[in-house]
PDB file of C-alpha atoms and ligand atoms in Angstrom:
ATOM      1  CA  UNK A 128       9.356 133.134  16.972  1.00  0.00           C
ATOM      2  CA  UNK A 129       7.644 131.071  14.239  1.00  0.00           C
ATOM      3  CA  UNK A 130       4.447 129.206  15.137  1.00  0.00           C
ATOM      4  CA  UNK A 131       4.459 125.451  15.438  1.00  0.00           C
ATOM      5  CA  UNK A 132       1.475 123.131  14.734  1.00  0.00           C
ATOM      6  CA  UNK A 133       1.670 119.533  15.861  1.00  0.00           C
ATOM      7  CA  UNK A 134      -0.730 117.203  14.138  1.00  0.00           C
ATOM      8  CA  UNK A 135      -0.691 113.877  16.040  1.00  0.00           C
ATOM      9  CA  UNK A 136      -1.548 111.475  18.872  1.00  0.00           C
ATOM     10  CA  UNK A 137      -2.580 112.282  22.415  1.00  0.00           C
ATOM     11  CA  UNK A 138      -2.343 109.254  24.733  1.00  0.00           C
ATOM     12  CA  UNK A 139      -2.609 108.456  28.410  1.00  0.00           C
ATOM     13  CA  UNK A 140       0.534 106.277  29.225  1.00  0.00           C
ATOM     14  CA  UNK A 141      -0.094 103.629  31.764  1.00  0.00           C
ATOM     15  CA  UNK A 142       3.410 103.099  32.946  1.00  0.00           C
ATOM     16  CA  UNK A 143       4.635 100.069  34.918  1.00  0.00           C
ATOM     17  CA  UNK A 144       8.049 100.094  36.381  1.00  0.00           C
ATOM     18  CA  UNK A 145       9.962  96.945  37.115  1.00  0.00           C
ATOM     19  CA  UNK A 146      13.597  95.945  37.763  1.00  0.00           C
ATOM     20  CA  UNK A 147      13.835  94.700  34.239  1.00  0.00           C
ATOM     21  CA  UNK A 148      11.642  94.053  31.195  1.00  0.00           C
ATOM     22  CA  UNK A 149       9.814  90.679  31.236  1.00  0.00           C
ATOM     23  CA  UNK A 150      10.974  88.030  28.678  1.00  0.00           C
ATOM     24  CA  UNK A 151       8.431  86.592  26.211  1.00  0.00           C
ATOM     25  CA  UNK A 152       5.773  84.522  28.089  1.00  0.00           C
ATOM     26  CA  UNK A 153       7.223  85.511  31.539  1.00  0.00           C
ATOM     27  CA  UNK A 154       5.404  87.100  34.503  1.00  0.00           C
ATOM     28  CA  UNK A 155       7.366  89.332  36.791  1.00  0.00           C
ATOM     29  CA  UNK A 156       6.396  91.655  39.716  1.00  0.00           C
ATOM     30  CA  UNK A 157       6.298  95.375  38.928  1.00  0.00           C
ATOM     31  CA  UNK A 158       6.984  98.241  41.316  1.00  0.00           C
ATOM     32  CA  UNK A 159       4.137 100.691  40.566  1.00  0.00           C
ATOM     33  CA  UNK A 160       1.766 101.895  38.024  1.00  0.00           C
ATOM     34  CA  UNK A 161       1.306 105.475  37.049  1.00  0.00           C
ATOM     35  CA  UNK A 162      -0.933 107.365  34.513  1.00  0.00           C
ATOM     36  CA  UNK A 163       1.112 109.802  32.746  1.00  0.00           C
ATOM     37  CA  UNK A 164       0.288 111.980  29.689  1.00  0.00           C
ATOM     38  CA  UNK A 165       1.935 110.881  26.489  1.00  0.00           C
ATOM     39  CA  UNK A 166       1.445 110.215  22.827  1.00  0.00           C
ATOM     40  CA  UNK A 167       4.173 111.139  20.412  1.00  0.00           C
ATOM     41  CA  UNK A 168       2.251 114.083  19.049  1.00  0.00           C
ATOM     42  CA  UNK A 169       1.422 115.509  22.443  1.00  0.00           C
ATOM     43  CA  UNK A 170       4.830 114.795  23.791  1.00  0.00           C
ATOM     44  CA  UNK A 171       6.411 116.789  20.883  1.00  0.00           C
ATOM     45  CA  UNK A 172       3.986 119.656  21.385  1.00  0.00           C
ATOM     46  CA  UNK A 173       4.905 119.688  25.175  1.00  0.00           C
ATOM     47  CA  UNK A 174       8.596 119.412  24.454  1.00  0.00           C
ATOM     48  CA  UNK A 175       8.605 122.480  22.189  1.00  0.00           C
ATOM     49  CA  UNK A 176       6.237 124.476  24.376  1.00  0.00           C
ATOM     50  CA  UNK A 177       8.332 123.807  27.509  1.00  0.00           C
ATOM     51  CA  UNK A 178      11.416 125.071  25.604  1.00  0.00           C
ATOM     52  CA  UNK A 179       9.524 128.203  24.791  1.00  0.00           C
ATOM     53  CA  UNK A 180       7.908 127.677  21.464  1.00  0.00           C
ATOM     54  CA  UNK A 181       4.465 128.894  20.441  1.00  0.00           C
ATOM     55  CA  UNK A 182       2.669 125.582  19.808  1.00  0.00           C
ATOM     56  CA  UNK A 183      -0.851 124.712  18.679  1.00  0.00           C
ATOM     57  CA  UNK A 184      -1.910 120.928  19.036  1.00  0.00           C
ATOM     58  CA  UNK A 185      -4.340 119.354  16.554  1.00  0.00           C
ATOM     59  CA  UNK A 186      -5.625 115.894  17.196  1.00  0.00           C
ATOM     60  CA  UNK A 187      -8.557 114.082  18.935  1.00  0.00           C
ATOM     61  CA  UNK A 188      -9.219 112.794  22.424  1.00  0.00           C
ATOM     62  CA  UNK A 189     -12.214 110.627  23.641  1.00  0.00           C
ATOM     63  CA  UNK A 190     -15.179 111.994  25.607  1.00  0.00           C
ATOM     64  CA  UNK A 191     -13.880 110.231  28.750  1.00  0.00           C
ATOM     65  CA  UNK A 192     -12.082 111.254  31.879  1.00  0.00           C
ATOM     66  CA  UNK A 193      -8.709 110.515  30.314  1.00  0.00           C
ATOM     67  CA  UNK A 194      -9.547 112.928  27.438  1.00  0.00           C
ATOM     68  CA  UNK A 195     -10.271 115.735  29.990  1.00  0.00           C
ATOM     69  CA  UNK A 196      -7.015 115.166  31.809  1.00  0.00           C
ATOM     70  CA  UNK A 197      -5.093 114.973  28.606  1.00  0.00           C
ATOM     71  CA  UNK A 198      -6.483 118.337  27.471  1.00  0.00           C
ATOM     72  CA  UNK A 199      -5.758 119.951  30.874  1.00  0.00           C
ATOM     73  CA  UNK A 200      -2.198 118.703  30.759  1.00  0.00           C
ATOM     74  CA  UNK A 201      -1.532 120.151  27.458  1.00  0.00           C
ATOM     75  CA  UNK A 202      -2.984 123.492  28.362  1.00  0.00           C
ATOM     76  CA  UNK A 203      -0.921 123.418  31.560  1.00  0.00           C
ATOM     77  CA  UNK A 204       2.247 122.924  29.477  1.00  0.00           C
ATOM     78  CA  UNK A 205       1.350 126.005  27.462  1.00  0.00           C
ATOM     79  CA  UNK A 206       0.101 124.241  24.397  1.00  0.00           C
ATOM     80  CA  UNK A 207      -2.910 125.800  22.555  1.00  0.00           C
ATOM     81  CA  UNK A 208      -5.695 123.134  22.576  1.00  0.00           C
ATOM     82  CA  UNK A 209      -8.687 125.042  21.145  1.00  0.00           C
ATOM     83  CA  UNK A 210      -8.941 122.940  17.968  1.00  0.00           C
ATOM     84  CA  UNK A 211      -8.452 119.551  19.498  1.00  0.00           C
ATOM     85  CA  UNK A 212     -11.633 117.497  18.819  1.00  0.00           C
ATOM     86  CA  UNK A 213     -13.400 115.494  21.521  1.00  0.00           C
ATOM     87  CA  UNK A 214     -14.953 112.430  19.762  1.00  0.00           C
ATOM     88  CA  UNK A 215     -18.152 111.276  21.309  1.00  0.00           C
ATOM     89  CA  UNK A 216     -18.506 107.639  22.308  1.00  0.00           C
ATOM     90  CA  UNK A 217     -14.826 106.876  21.721  1.00  0.00           C
ATOM     91  CA  UNK A 218     -11.993 106.256  24.297  1.00  0.00           C
ATOM     92  CA  UNK A 219      -8.896 108.350  24.410  1.00  0.00           C
ATOM     93  CA  UNK A 220      -5.684 106.887  23.017  1.00  0.00           C
ATOM     94  CA  UNK A 221      -3.716 104.765  25.629  1.00  0.00           C
ATOM     95  CA  UNK A 222      -0.242 103.315  25.705  1.00  0.00           C
ATOM     96  CA  UNK A 223       0.886 100.488  27.931  1.00  0.00           C
ATOM     97  CA  UNK A 224       4.474 101.003  28.843  1.00  0.00           C
ATOM     98  CA  UNK A 225       6.904  98.850  30.868  1.00  0.00           C
ATOM     99  CA  UNK A 226      10.044 100.547  32.041  1.00  0.00           C
ATOM    100  CA  UNK A 227      12.953  98.460  33.309  1.00  0.00           C
ATOM    101  CA  UNK A 228      16.763  98.359  33.179  1.00  0.00           C
ATOM    102  CA  UNK A 229      16.881 101.757  31.497  1.00  0.00           C
ATOM    103  CA  UNK A 230      14.740 100.506  28.624  1.00  0.00           C
ATOM    104  CA  UNK A 231      11.054 100.173  27.737  1.00  0.00           C
ATOM    105  CA  UNK A 232       8.318  98.353  25.768  1.00  0.00           C
ATOM    106  CA  UNK A 233       5.311 100.144  24.482  1.00  0.00           C
ATOM    107  CA  UNK A 234       1.971  98.992  23.124  1.00  0.00           C
ATOM    108  CA  UNK A 235      -0.366 101.750  21.756  1.00  0.00           C
ATOM    109  CA  UNK A 236      -4.150 101.584  21.496  1.00  0.00           C
ATOM    110  CA  UNK A 237      -5.087 104.425  19.125  1.00  0.00           C
ATOM    111  CA  UNK A 238      -8.609 105.068  20.306  1.00  0.00           C
ATOM    112  CA  UNK A 239      -9.586 108.634  19.430  1.00  0.00           C
ATOM    113  CA  UNK A 240      -6.247 109.086  17.452  1.00  0.00           C
ATOM    114  CA  UNK A 241      -7.778 107.132  14.665  1.00  0.00           C
ATOM    115  CA  UNK A 242     -10.248 109.970  14.180  1.00  0.00           C
ATOM    116  CA  UNK A 243      -7.506 112.431  13.121  1.00  0.00           C
ATOM    117  CA  UNK A 244      -8.786 112.012   9.487  1.00  0.00           C
ATOM    118  CA  UNK A 245      -9.017 114.144   6.388  1.00  0.00           C
ATOM    119  CA  UNK A 246     -12.439 115.432   7.467  1.00  0.00           C
ATOM    120  CA  UNK A 247     -10.917 116.644  10.796  1.00  0.00           C
ATOM    121  CA  UNK A 248      -8.030 118.243   8.916  1.00  0.00           C
ATOM    122  CA  UNK A 249     -10.331 120.153   6.580  1.00  0.00           C
ATOM    123  CA  UNK A 250     -12.231 121.394   9.623  1.00  0.00           C
ATOM    124  CA  UNK A 251      -9.103 122.889  11.161  1.00  0.00           C
ATOM    125  CA  UNK A 252      -7.291 123.711   7.876  1.00  0.00           C
ATOM    126  CA  UNK A 253      -7.294 127.542   8.159  1.00  0.00           C
ATOM    127  CA  UNK A 254      -6.039 127.381  11.615  1.00  0.00           C
ATOM    128  CA  UNK A 255      -3.385 124.772  10.824  1.00  0.00           C
ATOM    129  CA  UNK A 256      -2.094 126.848   7.905  1.00  0.00           C
ATOM    130  CA  UNK A 257      -1.360 129.794  10.328  1.00  0.00           C
ATOM    131  CA  UNK A 258       1.566 127.731  11.494  1.00  0.00           C
ATOM    132  CA  UNK A 259       5.071 128.073   9.942  1.00  0.00           C
ATOM    133  CA  UNK A 260       6.316 124.594  11.025  1.00  0.00           C
ATOM    134  CA  UNK A 261       4.141 121.490  10.981  1.00  0.00           C
ATOM    135  CA  UNK A 262       5.164 118.355  13.025  1.00  0.00           C
ATOM    136  CA  UNK A 263       3.885 114.885  12.255  1.00  0.00           C
ATOM    137  CA  UNK A 264       4.494 111.401  13.588  1.00  0.00           C
ATOM    138  CA  UNK A 265       3.123 107.884  12.911  1.00  0.00           C
ATOM    139  CA  UNK A 266       0.328 107.454  15.496  1.00  0.00           C
ATOM    140  CA  UNK A 267      -2.528 108.908  13.462  1.00  0.00           C
ATOM    141  CA  UNK A 268      -3.728 107.372  10.025  1.00  0.00           C
ATOM    142  CA  UNK A 269      -0.960 107.594   7.382  1.00  0.00           C
ATOM    143  CA  UNK A 270      -3.401 109.002   4.799  1.00  0.00           C
ATOM    144  CA  UNK A 271      -3.802 112.022   7.189  1.00  0.00           C
ATOM    145  CA  UNK A 272       0.052 112.539   7.313  1.00  0.00           C
ATOM    146  CA  UNK A 273       0.016 112.278   3.499  1.00  0.00           C
ATOM    147  CA  UNK A 274      -2.679 114.970   3.220  1.00  0.00           C
ATOM    148  CA  UNK A 275      -1.190 117.290   5.798  1.00  0.00           C
ATOM    149  CA  UNK A 276       2.298 116.981   4.279  1.00  0.00           C
ATOM    150  CA  UNK A 277       0.775 117.808   0.848  1.00  0.00           C
ATOM    151  CA  UNK A 278      -0.962 120.906   2.286  1.00  0.00           C
ATOM    152  CA  UNK A 279       2.202 121.858   4.078  1.00  0.00           C
ATOM    153  CA  UNK A 280       4.290 121.620   1.014  1.00  0.00           C
ATOM    154  CA  UNK A 281       1.719 123.503  -1.067  1.00  0.00           C
ATOM    155  CA  UNK A 282       1.580 126.363   1.390  1.00  0.00           C
ATOM    156  CA  UNK A 283       5.390 126.627   1.926  1.00  0.00           C
ATOM    157  CA  UNK A 284       5.524 125.268   5.462  1.00  0.00           C
ATOM    158  CA  UNK A 285       8.474 123.394   7.118  1.00  0.00           C
ATOM    159  CA  UNK A 286       7.178 119.884   7.658  1.00  0.00           C
ATOM    160  CA  UNK A 287       8.951 117.577  10.128  1.00  0.00           C
ATOM    161  CA  UNK A 288       7.999 113.893  10.078  1.00  0.00           C
ATOM    162  CA  UNK A 289       9.054 111.745  13.011  1.00  0.00           C
ATOM    163  CA  UNK A 290       8.254 108.309  11.664  1.00  0.00           C
ATOM    164  CA  UNK A 291       7.646 106.348  14.818  1.00  0.00           C
ATOM    165  CA  UNK A 292       6.121 103.865  15.363  1.00  0.00           C
ATOM    166  CA  UNK A 293       8.117 102.326  12.423  1.00  0.00           C
ATOM    167  CA  UNK A 294       6.114 101.842   9.166  1.00  0.00           C
ATOM    168  CA  UNK A 295       7.085 102.306   5.553  1.00  0.00           C
ATOM    169  CA  UNK A 296       6.401 105.757   3.985  1.00  0.00           C
ATOM    170  CA  UNK A 297       5.595 106.535   0.384  1.00  0.00           C
ATOM    171  CA  UNK A 298       7.958 108.332  -2.015  1.00  0.00           C
ATOM    172  CA  UNK A 299       5.411 111.130  -2.217  1.00  0.00           C
ATOM    173  CA  UNK A 300       5.385 111.744   1.544  1.00  0.00           C
ATOM    174  CA  UNK A 301       9.200 111.421   1.675  1.00  0.00           C
ATOM    175  CA  UNK A 302       9.537 114.120  -1.050  1.00  0.00           C
ATOM    176  CA  UNK A 303       7.110 116.451   0.665  1.00  0.00           C
ATOM    177  CA  UNK A 304       8.519 116.587   4.222  1.00  0.00           C
ATOM    178  CA  UNK A 305      11.309 119.020   4.895  1.00  0.00           C
ATOM    179  CA  UNK A 306      12.961 116.871   7.635  1.00  0.00           C
ATOM    180  CA  UNK A 307      12.615 113.189   8.391  1.00  0.00           C
ATOM    181  CA  UNK A 308      13.838 112.132  11.856  1.00  0.00           C
ATOM    182  CA  UNK A 309      13.700 108.299  12.278  1.00  0.00           C
ATOM    183  CA  UNK A 310      15.716 106.319  14.812  1.00  0.00           C
ATOM    184  CA  UNK A 311      17.907 103.505  13.431  1.00  0.00           C
ATOM    185  CA  UNK A 312      15.088 100.855  13.541  1.00  0.00           C
ATOM    186  CA  UNK A 313      12.600 103.252  11.748  1.00  0.00           C
ATOM    187  CA  UNK A 314      15.238 104.058   9.168  1.00  0.00           C
ATOM    188  CA  UNK A 315      15.749 100.445   8.508  1.00  0.00           C
ATOM    189  CA  UNK A 316      11.973  99.824   7.994  1.00  0.00           C
ATOM    190  CA  UNK A 317      11.816 102.834   5.636  1.00  0.00           C
ATOM    191  CA  UNK A 318      15.041 102.548   3.741  1.00  0.00           C
ATOM    192  CA  UNK A 319      15.960  98.813   4.204  1.00  0.00           C
ATOM    193  CA  UNK A 320      19.146  97.544   5.782  1.00  0.00           C
ATOM    194  CA  UNK A 321      21.290  97.162   2.688  1.00  0.00           C
ATOM    195  CA  UNK A 322      22.562 100.674   2.475  1.00  0.00           C
ATOM    196  CA  UNK A 323      25.646 101.838   4.479  1.00  0.00           C
ATOM    197  CA  UNK A 324      24.284 104.466   7.035  1.00  0.00           C
ATOM    198  CA  UNK A 325      26.608 107.188   5.676  1.00  0.00           C
ATOM    199  CA  UNK A 326      25.474 106.527   2.091  1.00  0.00           C
ATOM    200  CA  UNK A 327      21.902 106.659   3.180  1.00  0.00           C
ATOM    201  CA  UNK A 328      22.506 110.068   4.934  1.00  0.00           C
ATOM    202  CA  UNK A 329      24.286 111.426   1.827  1.00  0.00           C
ATOM    203  CA  UNK A 330      21.204 110.441  -0.233  1.00  0.00           C
ATOM    204  CA  UNK A 331      19.122 112.927   1.732  1.00  0.00           C
ATOM    205  CA  UNK A 332      21.366 115.868   2.420  1.00  0.00           C
ATOM    206  CA  UNK A 333      19.820 118.495   4.711  1.00  0.00           C
ATOM    207  CA  UNK A 334      16.722 116.323   5.138  1.00  0.00           C
ATOM    208  CA  UNK A 335      17.414 113.070   6.947  1.00  0.00           C
ATOM    209  CA  UNK A 336      18.359 113.090  10.631  1.00  0.00           C
ATOM    210  CA  UNK A 337      18.960 109.663  12.251  1.00  0.00           C
ATOM    211  CA  UNK A 338      18.960 109.315  15.987  1.00  0.00           C
ATOM    212  CA  UNK A 339      20.964 106.275  17.322  1.00  0.00           C
ATOM    213  CA  UNK A 340      19.918 106.246  21.041  1.00  0.00           C
ATOM    214  CA  UNK A 341      23.029 106.261  23.354  1.00  0.00           C
ATOM    215  CA  UNK A 342      25.236 106.742  20.269  1.00  0.00           C
ATOM    216  CA  UNK A 343      23.851 110.242  19.427  1.00  0.00           C
ATOM    217  CA  UNK A 344      22.447 111.589  16.171  1.00  0.00           C
ATOM    218  CA  UNK A 345      23.759 111.944  12.535  1.00  0.00           C
ATOM    219  CA  UNK A 346      22.873 113.943   9.475  1.00  0.00           C
ATOM    220  CA  UNK A 347      24.342 115.030   6.264  1.00  0.00           C
ATOM    221  CA  UNK A 348      24.204 118.792   5.695  1.00  0.00           C
ATOM    222  CA  UNK A 349      22.794 120.313   2.473  1.00  0.00           C
ATOM    223  CA  UNK A 350      26.520 120.934   1.510  1.00  0.00           C
ATOM    224  CA  UNK A 351      27.204 117.242   1.705  1.00  0.00           C
ATOM    225  CA  UNK A 352      29.045 117.167   5.096  1.00  0.00           C
ATOM    226  CA  UNK A 353      28.443 114.157   7.241  1.00  0.00           C
ATOM    227  CA  UNK A 354      28.067 115.225  10.919  1.00  0.00           C
ATOM    228  CA  UNK A 355      27.683 113.051  14.005  1.00  0.00           C
ATOM    229  CA  UNK A 356      26.705 114.430  17.394  1.00  0.00           C
ATOM    230  CA  UNK A 357      27.565 111.925  20.134  1.00  0.00           C
ATOM    231  CA  UNK A 358      25.003 111.472  22.974  1.00  0.00           C
ATOM    232  CA  UNK A 359      25.823 113.287  26.150  1.00  0.00           C
ATOM    233  CA  UNK A 360      27.017 111.194  29.151  1.00  0.00           C
ATOM    234  CA  UNK A 361      23.899 110.927  31.300  1.00  0.00           C
ATOM    235  CA  UNK A 362      22.461 108.582  33.958  1.00  0.00           C
ATOM    236  CA  UNK A 363      19.516 106.934  32.204  1.00  0.00           C
ATOM    237  CA  UNK A 364      16.396 106.618  34.269  1.00  0.00           C
ATOM    238  CA  UNK A 365      13.684 106.366  31.496  1.00  0.00           C
ATOM    239  CA  UNK A 366      14.094 106.629  27.773  1.00  0.00           C
ATOM    240  CA  UNK A 367      10.338 106.989  27.083  1.00  0.00           C
ATOM    241  CA  UNK A 368       9.759 110.273  25.127  1.00  0.00           C
ATOM    242  CA  UNK A 369      13.493 110.923  24.427  1.00  0.00           C
ATOM    243  CA  UNK A 370      12.876 110.852  20.613  1.00  0.00           C
ATOM    244  CA  UNK A 371       9.907 113.156  21.039  1.00  0.00           C
ATOM    245  CA  UNK A 372      11.928 115.565  23.084  1.00  0.00           C
ATOM    246  CA  UNK A 373      14.501 115.549  20.342  1.00  0.00           C
ATOM    247  CA  UNK A 374      11.826 116.255  17.751  1.00  0.00           C
ATOM    248  CA  UNK A 375      10.149 118.998  19.806  1.00  0.00           C
ATOM    249  CA  UNK A 376      13.480 120.585  20.483  1.00  0.00           C
ATOM    250  CA  UNK A 377      14.287 120.490  16.720  1.00  0.00           C
ATOM    251  CA  UNK A 378      10.988 122.249  15.952  1.00  0.00           C
ATOM    252  CA  UNK A 379      11.713 124.872  18.699  1.00  0.00           C
ATOM    253  CA  UNK A 380      15.127 125.669  17.413  1.00  0.00           C
ATOM    254  CA  UNK A 381      14.022 125.957  13.787  1.00  0.00           C
ATOM    255  CA  UNK A 382      11.058 128.130  14.994  1.00  0.00           C
ATOM    256  CA  UNK A 383      13.559 130.517  16.705  1.00  0.00           C
ATOM    257  CA  UNK A 384      15.543 130.738  13.495  1.00  0.00           C
ATOM    258  CA  UNK A 385      18.496 128.420  14.236  1.00  0.00           C
ATOM    259  CA  UNK A 386      20.304 126.603  11.473  1.00  0.00           C
ATOM    260  CA  UNK A 387      19.618 122.867  11.064  1.00  0.00           C
ATOM    261  CA  UNK A 388      22.971 122.019  12.398  1.00  0.00           C
ATOM    262  CA  UNK A 389      22.505 124.228  15.569  1.00  0.00           C
ATOM    263  CA  UNK A 390      19.021 122.846  15.976  1.00  0.00           C
ATOM    264  CA  UNK A 391      20.172 119.095  15.851  1.00  0.00           C
ATOM    265  CA  UNK A 392      23.024 119.782  18.279  1.00  0.00           C
ATOM    266  CA  UNK A 393      20.768 121.380  20.818  1.00  0.00           C
ATOM    267  CA  UNK A 394      17.975 118.802  20.256  1.00  0.00           C
ATOM    268  CA  UNK A 395      20.490 115.964  20.980  1.00  0.00           C
ATOM    269  CA  UNK A 396      21.268 117.532  24.394  1.00  0.00           C
ATOM    270  CA  UNK A 397      17.534 118.184  25.206  1.00  0.00           C
ATOM    271  CA  UNK A 398      16.819 114.566  24.586  1.00  0.00           C
ATOM    272  CA  UNK A 399      19.788 113.531  26.913  1.00  0.00           C
ATOM    273  CA  UNK A 400      18.327 115.792  29.598  1.00  0.00           C
ATOM    274  CA  UNK A 401      14.935 114.031  29.348  1.00  0.00           C
ATOM    275  CA  UNK A 402      16.233 110.508  29.985  1.00  0.00           C
ATOM    276  CA  UNK A 403      17.572 111.386  33.346  1.00  0.00           C
ATOM    277  CA  UNK A 404      13.924 111.763  34.529  1.00  0.00           C
ATOM    278  CA  UNK A 405      10.986 109.367  34.623  1.00  0.00           C
ATOM    279  CA  UNK A 406       8.008 109.655  32.241  1.00  0.00           C
ATOM    280  CA  UNK A 407       7.632 110.861  28.775  1.00  0.00           C
ATOM    281  CA  UNK A 408       6.754 114.552  29.442  1.00  0.00           C
ATOM    282  CA  UNK A 409       7.898 114.944  33.065  1.00  0.00           C
ATOM    283  CA  UNK A 410      11.549 114.925  31.965  1.00  0.00           C
ATOM    284  CA  UNK A 411      11.173 117.510  29.267  1.00  0.00           C
ATOM    285  CA  UNK A 412      13.354 120.533  29.924  1.00  0.00           C
ATOM    286  CA  UNK A 413      12.928 124.374  29.683  1.00  0.00           C
ATOM    287  CA  UNK A 414      15.547 126.127  27.460  1.00  0.00           C
ATOM    288  CA  UNK A 415      17.759 127.396  30.350  1.00  0.00           C
ATOM    289  CA  UNK A 416      17.657 123.963  31.992  1.00  0.00           C
ATOM    290  CA  UNK A 417      19.388 122.446  28.968  1.00  0.00           C
ATOM    291  CA  UNK A 418      22.084 125.159  28.875  1.00  0.00           C
ATOM    292  CA  UNK A 419      22.704 124.813  32.700  1.00  0.00           C
ATOM    293  CA  UNK A 420      22.900 121.085  32.533  1.00  0.00           C
ATOM    294  CA  UNK A 421      25.195 121.084  29.438  1.00  0.00           C
ATOM    295  CA  UNK A 422      27.271 124.306  29.603  1.00  0.00           C
ATOM    296  CA  UNK A 423      29.258 123.057  26.581  1.00  0.00           C
ATOM    297  CA  UNK A 424      26.299 124.093  24.461  1.00  0.00           C
ATOM    298  CA  UNK A 425      27.242 127.665  24.996  1.00  0.00           C
ATOM    299  CA  UNK A 426      30.521 127.195  22.948  1.00  0.00           C
TER     300      UNK A 426
HETATM  301  O1  RIB B  45       7.394 108.222  22.255  1.00  0.00           O
HETATM  302  C1  RIB B  45       6.735 107.760  23.568  1.00  0.00           C
HETATM  303  C2  RIB B  45       5.326 107.689  23.341  1.00  0.00           C
HETATM  304  O2  RIB B  45       4.981 106.645  22.569  1.00  0.00           O
HETATM  305  C3  RIB B  45       4.560 107.478  24.628  1.00  0.00           C
HETATM  306  O3  RIB B  45       4.219 108.594  25.385  1.00  0.00           O
HETATM  307  C4  RIB B  45       3.347 106.664  24.265  1.00  0.00           C
HETATM  308  O4  RIB B  45       2.181 107.239  24.401  1.00  0.00           O
HETATM  309  C5  RIB B  45       3.639 106.268  22.783  1.00  0.00           C
HETATM  310  O5  RIB B  45       2.787 106.872  21.999  1.00  0.00           O
END
C-alpha cells in the first residue's frame, strides 16, 4: 500500500444541532453543542486511515487543550502525527458548525492552521517526500499549497487538491496537481459558471472530479469518456465531512493501486455512508463497512 501524506488543517468543530438552519438575522433555539474533531485536512487523513491506508498528517495545532485533544484523536484513528507542529502562544483551529434539516453552515477560524507555511514545509520536507500521494485542501495558506504541489510534481508524487473552502486557484497550481476534486460551488468559483459542466470535465480528462452532493459525482476519464456515479440512496443525518470522506477514500483507493474510475466509484459510496451518521469524522467508515452497507460495490 502506497503511503499518503495529508498537508492541511486540523480543527475542533463546535457543532450545534437545531431543527433547521437559522435565517439571516434570526435567533433560533438549538438542541445541543458538541466538540468534535474536524478540519478538512485532518478529516481526510482520518477517512483514509479508517479505510486502512498508511497516513501521515502534516499541519499545526495550538499549544492549548484543544490541540492536545486533536493530536490524540488523530493518533487514535491510526494517523501518524509525529511531525505535526504545536505552535506556542496560538490557539488551535476551530470551526463553528450548525447542523439542521440535513444541511449545515460552517465558519472556520484558522488559528494554528495559518502557521502551515513554507518554513514549516521545509522543516518536514524529507518526511513529506517519503509519501507517494500528497493530499491538500484550502484551509492552509494558498502559497503553502502552491509550494507543496510544486515539490510534489518535481518528485513525481500524486497530488490531490480538494479546493474547499472555495477560492480561485492559479494556473500553475492547477497544472501541478494530479487530481482536483471540487464540489459544484467550488468548481464555479475556480472555472466560472459560463462553461457547460460536461465541457468543463472534458477540458480536464483524468484530472477533474466534480462532486454534486445528493446528485453524485462526475468525471471525464483520460480516454475522454464522461462518467457519472449517482449518489447512493441514504438517510441523511449530517453532511459535514462528506466531501472529506470522498477525498480520503479516493486517496486510499489510489494508494492500494485502484484505477481512478474504481477509486471514484468507491469514494462516492464511502461519502454516502458518512452522511448517515452525525459529525465529520464519527461517520467515516472502515473498508468492510462500505462493502457491507453497499453490496452492489462488489459487482
Ligand atoms: O469539511 C468539513 C470541515 O470543514 C469541518 O470538520 C470543519 O472543521 C471545516 O474545516
